[in-house]
XYZ file of C-alpha atoms in Angstrom:
306
model
C 0.011 -0.016 -0.070
C 1.401 3.430 -0.980
C 2.236 6.066 1.648
C -0.419 8.536 -0.186
C -3.053 5.905 0.462
C -2.211 5.536 3.991
C -2.232 9.140 4.716
C -5.806 9.301 3.028
C -6.768 6.623 5.523
C -5.375 8.644 8.486
C -7.256 11.669 7.311
C -10.260 9.754 6.693
C -10.734 8.231 10.117
C -9.793 11.681 11.768
C -12.823 13.320 9.866
C -15.205 10.549 10.998
C -13.752 10.997 14.714
C -14.311 14.602 14.375
C -17.766 14.662 13.061
C -19.023 11.503 15.283
C -21.891 12.458 17.558
C -22.004 9.177 19.326
C -19.126 8.482 21.831
C -19.033 4.983 20.738
C -18.779 5.874 17.094
C -15.753 8.363 18.176
C -14.048 5.805 19.954
C -13.996 3.530 17.139
C -12.926 6.007 14.583
C -10.084 7.129 16.951
C -8.938 3.634 17.219
C -8.745 3.529 13.410
C -7.015 6.451 13.430
C -4.276 4.852 15.719
C -4.137 1.726 13.473
C -3.577 3.826 10.199
C -0.881 5.969 11.667
C 0.751 2.882 12.881
C 0.729 1.435 9.257
C 2.065 4.752 8.040
C 4.795 5.073 10.413
C 6.010 1.451 9.846
C 5.903 2.328 5.940
C 7.795 5.480 6.357
C 10.402 3.633 8.626
C 10.989 0.913 5.972
C 11.354 3.616 3.169
C 14.003 5.453 5.377
C 15.742 2.171 6.334
C 16.024 1.405 2.752
C 17.506 5.084 1.708
C 19.944 4.924 4.477
C 21.136 1.578 3.413
C 21.869 3.141 -0.158
C 22.787 6.595 0.240
C 24.059 9.044 2.884
C 21.809 12.016 2.489
C 22.275 15.535 3.637
C 20.682 15.928 6.862
C 18.622 18.867 7.803
C 18.228 19.242 11.447
C 14.538 19.925 12.714
C 14.529 21.384 16.207
C 12.519 19.449 18.607
C 11.732 16.526 16.272
C 12.674 12.918 16.610
C 13.904 12.101 13.186
C 15.336 14.139 10.289
C 14.276 15.143 6.676
C 16.135 13.799 3.792
C 17.111 16.832 1.932
C 17.645 15.089 -1.733
C 14.124 14.447 -2.071
C 12.669 16.346 1.017
C 10.740 13.059 2.353
C 9.014 14.224 5.447
C 8.725 11.614 8.233
C 5.517 11.203 10.134
C 6.964 10.864 13.539
C 5.752 13.001 16.445
C 7.709 16.394 17.629
C 9.792 15.848 20.805
C 7.496 18.516 22.337
C 4.426 16.705 21.508
C 2.584 13.499 20.658
C -0.727 13.322 18.924
C -2.623 10.210 20.324
C -6.067 9.449 21.210
C -4.962 6.959 24.146
C -5.630 8.222 27.825
C -3.364 11.150 29.054
C -0.444 9.407 31.476
C -0.669 10.306 35.140
C 1.611 13.286 35.013
C -0.824 14.948 32.409
C -3.718 13.909 34.312
C -2.417 15.596 37.555
C -1.931 18.941 35.553
C -5.534 18.787 34.540
C -6.685 18.060 37.900
C -5.382 21.361 39.236
C -8.204 23.151 37.873
C -10.948 20.509 38.549
C -13.556 21.001 41.309
C -15.145 18.176 42.915
C -17.917 17.740 40.444
C -21.210 17.097 42.036
C -24.220 14.674 41.086
C -25.605 14.926 38.024
C -28.839 17.211 38.016
C -32.225 15.404 36.844
C -34.557 16.712 34.276
C -34.451 16.913 30.386
C -31.242 17.052 28.235
C -29.940 19.968 26.330
C -31.047 18.424 23.090
C -34.693 18.086 24.474
C -35.743 21.560 24.556
C -38.129 23.042 22.007
C -36.637 26.276 20.926
C -33.869 28.735 21.500
C -35.646 30.801 23.988
C -36.477 27.658 25.943
C -32.856 26.655 25.845
C -31.931 29.856 27.251
C -34.240 29.165 30.368
C -32.829 25.801 30.450
C -29.292 26.993 30.565
C -30.150 29.437 33.300
C -31.982 26.960 35.636
C -29.592 23.651 34.909
C -26.252 25.858 35.361
C -27.187 28.538 37.566
C -26.294 31.241 35.100
C -26.406 34.839 35.862
C -27.528 35.830 32.064
C -28.068 33.644 29.023
C -28.845 35.366 25.490
C -28.341 33.037 22.587
C -29.733 35.506 20.085
C -31.946 33.218 18.455
C -28.934 31.058 17.220
C -30.028 27.242 17.865
C -26.780 25.713 17.039
C -24.882 27.926 19.223
C -27.517 27.491 22.188
C -26.780 23.660 21.655
C -23.186 23.830 21.332
C -22.958 25.932 24.436
C -25.344 23.869 26.596
C -23.570 20.622 25.301
C -20.358 21.772 26.109
C -21.488 23.124 29.619
C -22.923 19.558 30.402
C -19.143 18.197 29.431
C -17.692 20.667 31.708
C -20.115 20.044 34.634
C -19.408 16.336 34.399
C -15.583 17.117 34.871
C -16.448 19.573 37.775
C -15.201 22.584 35.814
C -16.341 26.257 36.466
C -18.596 27.926 34.181
C -18.915 31.503 32.973
C -21.760 33.175 34.643
C -22.828 35.028 31.746
C -23.121 33.808 28.040
C -23.805 36.294 25.108
C -24.254 35.527 21.340
C -24.005 38.453 19.312
C -22.522 39.176 16.055
C -22.712 43.124 16.657
C -21.102 43.061 20.071
C -18.546 46.100 20.086
C -15.878 43.823 21.421
C -15.856 41.759 17.936
C -15.008 44.878 15.739
C -12.205 44.014 13.599
C -12.394 40.448 14.818
C -14.849 38.860 12.154
C -13.047 35.586 12.355
C -13.354 35.092 16.227
C -15.579 32.064 16.931
C -15.767 32.360 20.621
C -13.788 34.308 23.438
C -13.952 34.641 27.286
C -14.183 38.150 28.875
C -12.876 37.659 32.215
C -13.624 40.947 33.559
C -17.424 40.456 32.923
C -16.876 36.527 33.332
C -18.800 36.037 30.186
C -18.590 33.582 27.202
C -19.159 35.615 23.920
C -20.241 33.750 20.629
C -19.786 35.489 17.147
C -22.421 33.759 15.302
C -21.079 35.230 12.108
C -18.219 33.070 11.973
C -18.391 30.323 9.301
C -17.875 27.597 12.294
C -21.417 28.505 13.404
C -23.075 27.807 10.007
C -23.831 24.038 10.561
C -23.071 21.355 12.688
C -21.269 19.329 10.100
C -19.275 22.494 9.234
C -18.126 22.679 13.026
C -16.774 19.341 12.613
C -14.986 20.338 9.148
C -13.516 23.406 10.774
C -12.143 21.764 13.851
C -10.673 18.854 11.771
C -9.121 21.419 9.206
C -7.608 23.379 12.226
C -6.585 20.383 13.884
C -4.679 19.076 10.918
C -3.069 22.579 10.267
C -1.749 22.657 13.984
C -3.866 25.657 14.614
C -6.037 23.861 17.344
C -4.698 21.263 19.916
C -7.706 19.061 18.920
C -10.107 18.045 16.396
C -13.026 18.216 18.940
C -16.110 19.566 16.977
C -16.732 21.658 20.299
C -13.213 22.597 20.669
C -13.571 26.614 20.482
C -16.117 26.599 23.417
C -14.138 24.030 25.654
C -11.263 26.098 25.031
C -12.974 29.099 26.477
C -14.017 27.210 29.401
C -10.701 26.386 30.281
C -9.797 30.092 30.053
C -12.564 30.569 32.520
C -11.152 27.910 35.025
C -7.461 29.286 34.707
C -8.833 32.899 35.602
C -10.730 31.876 38.507
C -8.013 29.323 39.905
C -5.253 32.163 39.855
C -6.693 35.419 38.895
C -3.508 37.418 39.278
C -1.557 34.844 37.323
C -4.061 34.808 34.699
C -3.944 38.421 34.066
C -0.077 38.399 33.879
C 0.151 35.311 31.717
C -2.439 36.678 29.181
C 0.172 39.401 28.124
C 3.384 37.524 28.755
C 5.267 36.327 25.692
C 7.634 33.280 25.587
C 11.310 32.825 25.590
C 12.941 31.326 22.513
C 13.333 28.061 24.216
C 9.590 27.760 25.565
C 8.418 28.936 22.109
C 10.102 25.722 20.781
C 8.080 23.684 23.233
C 4.729 25.440 22.745
C 4.433 25.386 19.206
C 4.290 21.621 19.172
C 1.024 21.986 21.245
C -0.763 24.287 18.588
C -0.248 27.468 16.669
C -2.848 29.024 18.875
C -0.948 28.206 21.941
C 1.955 30.350 20.783
C -0.069 33.547 21.185
C 0.759 33.893 24.979
C 0.931 31.761 28.214
C -2.918 31.904 28.894
C -3.537 30.439 25.453
C -0.948 27.699 25.866
C -2.343 26.686 28.946
C -6.092 26.425 27.538
C -4.945 24.481 24.313
C -2.852 22.121 26.630
C -5.876 21.474 28.913
C -8.260 20.783 26.057
C -5.972 18.658 24.405
C -5.348 16.463 27.394
C -8.828 16.187 27.918
C -9.166 14.981 24.514
C -6.731 12.294 24.780
C -3.459 13.776 23.644
C -0.337 12.533 25.510
C 2.285 15.203 25.956
C 5.896 14.978 26.050
C 7.596 15.763 29.529
C 9.061 19.092 28.036
C 5.536 20.297 27.445
C 4.181 19.043 30.651
C 6.960 20.433 32.558
C 6.728 23.972 31.141
C 2.873 23.904 31.877
C 3.656 23.091 35.502
C 6.235 25.719 35.746
C 3.873 28.340 34.251
C 0.509 27.311 36.082
C 0.916 24.773 38.809
C 4.007 25.630 40.635
C 3.881 28.389 43.320
């Protein structure tokens, strides 16, 4: 089987995993991703072994990577960066410990209807206020945003995470001026989740999955989760609540050169500032991505240690 066919197989199952609504189907697709990726890695290793036995190529060093790029024919390896390993396997103990630092004690599952059983957007607003004890909810008549927020908040509640007290869906919000591509954001001063329904991501549920998978494959986001943008902002909220002063500092702090080499292997979004790095890291760990020691140690240094 050719390398191109193996790569298509990996992408195909990644798309199915990102678009799956049923946890069982998502787990099945995730296992297939690992199977195809393992076959692709084995194929590339065999090809590289044959090349090494027949030639001594000029080797171009790739900082932070496990292997090299062969200059003569620009063969790109499929191994993971040293600062990061994409996997759908459960995060190891150290990652779990880092994630746990912002988790609360959780609580019992509330009774009543599910988020997807409400009749309309107005009822969804009332449901969210009662279900999560929110101060203000305005979904702006946008059903997909309402369902996505409520589904994400259920996910967060199951994990004992703190929720923003306010949710606003409004494409005309002054805070969105000049930021038309913004999907969602967290305003820590108002403790408010802001959704921009004008973003392409909010056009359809299938569109959400497509955007998530594209951003994940390009390394822009740390996961291919359909609800990644909202979950990312929930983690911002928890970081802000856990250590308010530290969070305000980390939002404006830039990385050193060495830190930047590590952070870029989490996602491109993580390179913006230290708060973005933490939110991307936590979202990835929950998704099942296993990070290298370098990434985990940097997170602990910036967010866990006193």
